[in-house]
mmCIF file of C-alpha atoms in Angstrom:
data_model
loop_
_atom_site.group_PDB
_atom_site.id
_atom_site.type_symbol
_atom_site.label_atom_id
_atom_site.label_comp_id
_atom_site.label_asym_id
_atom_site.label_seq_id
_atom_site.Cartn_x
_atom_site.Cartn_y
_atom_site.Cartn_z
ATOM 1 C CA UNK A 92 10.975 -0.391 -2.393
ATOM 2 C CA UNK A 93 7.977 -1.147 -0.228
ATOM 3 C CA UNK A 94 8.761 -2.832 2.917
ATOM 4 C CA UNK A 95 7.223 -3.915 6.335
ATOM 5 C CA UNK A 96 9.230 -4.115 9.300
ATOM 6 C CA UNK A 97 9.654 -6.776 11.738
ATOM 7 C CA UNK A 98 12.191 -5.573 14.061
ATOM 8 C CA UNK A 99 11.845 -2.019 15.170
ATOM 9 C CA UNK A 100 15.017 -0.534 14.230
ATOM 10 C CA UNK A 101 16.524 2.997 13.815
ATOM 11 C CA UNK A 102 19.542 4.865 12.184
ATOM 12 C CA UNK A 103 20.638 8.454 11.725
ATOM 13 C CA UNK A 104 17.722 9.452 9.295
ATOM 14 C CA UNK A 105 15.154 7.057 9.911
ATOM 15 C CA UNK A 106 13.367 5.017 12.856
ATOM 16 C CA UNK A 107 10.794 2.568 12.241
ATOM 17 C CA UNK A 108 8.443 0.505 14.600
ATOM 18 C CA UNK A 109 7.349 -3.232 14.241
ATOM 19 C CA UNK A 110 4.569 -4.020 11.999
ATOM 20 C CA UNK A 111 4.895 -0.609 9.914
ATOM 21 C CA UNK A 112 4.827 -0.679 6.287
ATOM 22 C CA UNK A 113 7.100 1.918 4.524
ATOM 23 C CA UNK A 114 8.096 2.952 1.160
ATOM 24 C CA UNK A 115 11.715 3.755 1.085
ATOM 25 C CA UNK A 116 15.018 3.986 -1.466
ATOM 26 C CA UNK A 117 15.957 0.369 -2.591
ATOM 27 C CA UNK A 118 19.547 0.340 -0.981
ATOM 28 C CA UNK A 119 18.244 0.962 2.508
ATOM 29 C CA UNK A 120 15.279 -1.104 1.923
ATOM 30 C CA UNK A 121 17.568 -3.984 0.624
ATOM 31 C CA UNK A 122 19.928 -3.461 3.766
ATOM 32 C CA UNK A 123 16.796 -3.975 6.046
ATOM 33 C CA UNK A 124 15.600 -7.017 4.406
ATOM 34 C CA UNK A 125 19.106 -8.537 4.110
ATOM 35 C CA UNK A 126 19.748 -8.374 7.898
ATOM 36 C CA UNK A 127 16.173 -9.505 8.802
ATOM 37 C CA UNK A 128 14.693 -6.283 10.095
ATOM 38 C CA UNK A 129 11.979 -6.248 7.228
ATOM 39 C CA UNK A 130 10.339 -8.315 4.568
ATOM 40 C CA UNK A 131 9.774 -7.003 1.137
ATOM 41 C CA UNK A 132 6.132 -6.137 0.122
ATOM 42 C CA UNK A 133 5.223 -7.006 -3.305
ATOM 43 C CA UNK A 134 2.721 -4.760 -5.135
ATOM 44 C CA UNK A 135 0.772 -5.077 -8.119
ATOM 45 C CA UNK A 136 1.977 -1.803 -9.604
ATOM 46 C CA UNK A 137 -1.124 0.110 -9.001
ATOM 47 C CA UNK A 138 -3.981 0.438 -6.683
ATOM 48 C CA UNK A 139 -7.689 0.188 -7.559
ATOM 49 C CA UNK A 140 -10.641 1.529 -5.793
ATOM 50 C CA UNK A 141 -12.620 -1.103 -3.896
ATOM 51 C CA UNK A 142 -15.729 -2.189 -5.677
ATOM 52 C CA UNK A 143 -18.378 -4.680 -5.290
ATOM 53 C CA UNK A 144 -19.168 -6.747 -8.081
ATOM 54 C CA UNK A 145 -22.865 -7.917 -8.662
ATOM 55 C CA UNK A 146 -23.943 -11.548 -9.978
ATOM 56 C CA UNK A 147 -24.690 -9.900 -13.203
ATOM 57 C CA UNK A 148 -21.573 -8.089 -13.526
ATOM 58 C CA UNK A 149 -22.175 -5.032 -12.791
ATOM 59 C CA UNK A 150 -19.915 -3.042 -10.242
ATOM 60 C CA UNK A 151 -20.647 -0.234 -7.866
ATOM 61 C CA UNK A 152 -18.559 1.532 -5.234
ATOM 62 C CA UNK A 153 -18.866 0.335 -1.537
ATOM 63 C CA UNK A 154 -22.119 1.558 0.021
ATOM 64 C CA UNK A 155 -22.197 4.117 2.954
ATOM 65 C CA UNK A 156 -23.341 3.028 6.149
ATOM 66 C CA UNK A 157 -26.029 4.998 7.437
ATOM 67 C CA UNK A 158 -27.535 5.658 10.987
ATOM 68 C CA UNK A 159 -29.791 3.058 12.597
ATOM 69 C CA UNK A 160 -33.367 4.533 13.423
ATOM 70 C CA UNK A 161 -33.978 3.653 17.262
ATOM 71 C CA UNK A 162 -37.513 2.637 18.211
ATOM 72 C CA UNK A 163 -36.859 3.264 21.765
ATOM 73 C CA UNK A 164 -39.403 5.623 23.506
ATOM 74 C CA UNK A 165 -38.563 8.591 25.621
ATOM 75 C CA UNK A 166 -39.399 8.128 29.354
ATOM 76 C CA UNK A 167 -40.441 11.058 31.085
ATOM 77 C CA UNK A 168 -40.453 11.763 34.819
ATOM 78 C CA UNK A 169 -38.494 10.516 38.054
ATOM 79 C CA UNK A 170 -37.337 7.468 39.074
ATOM 80 C CA UNK A 171 -38.549 7.622 42.438
ATOM 81 C CA UNK A 172 -42.414 8.611 41.201
#
């Protein structure tokens, strides 16, 4: 069961902080949800790679970010000149 922790909590074999999303056995997950410490995270069953779709229906993987070339010129000399 996948849950999102709403209130920091701990036990003999676990410790979770508020905001964490964790996968754990159904019994413990159900207990934490029942007590109000967590909420169940619904999943679609499988996760797919993120892709982009063009207007014509073609798909591609996300583009890599490249470094931006700077047009700044190097300044030589002493600032007191």
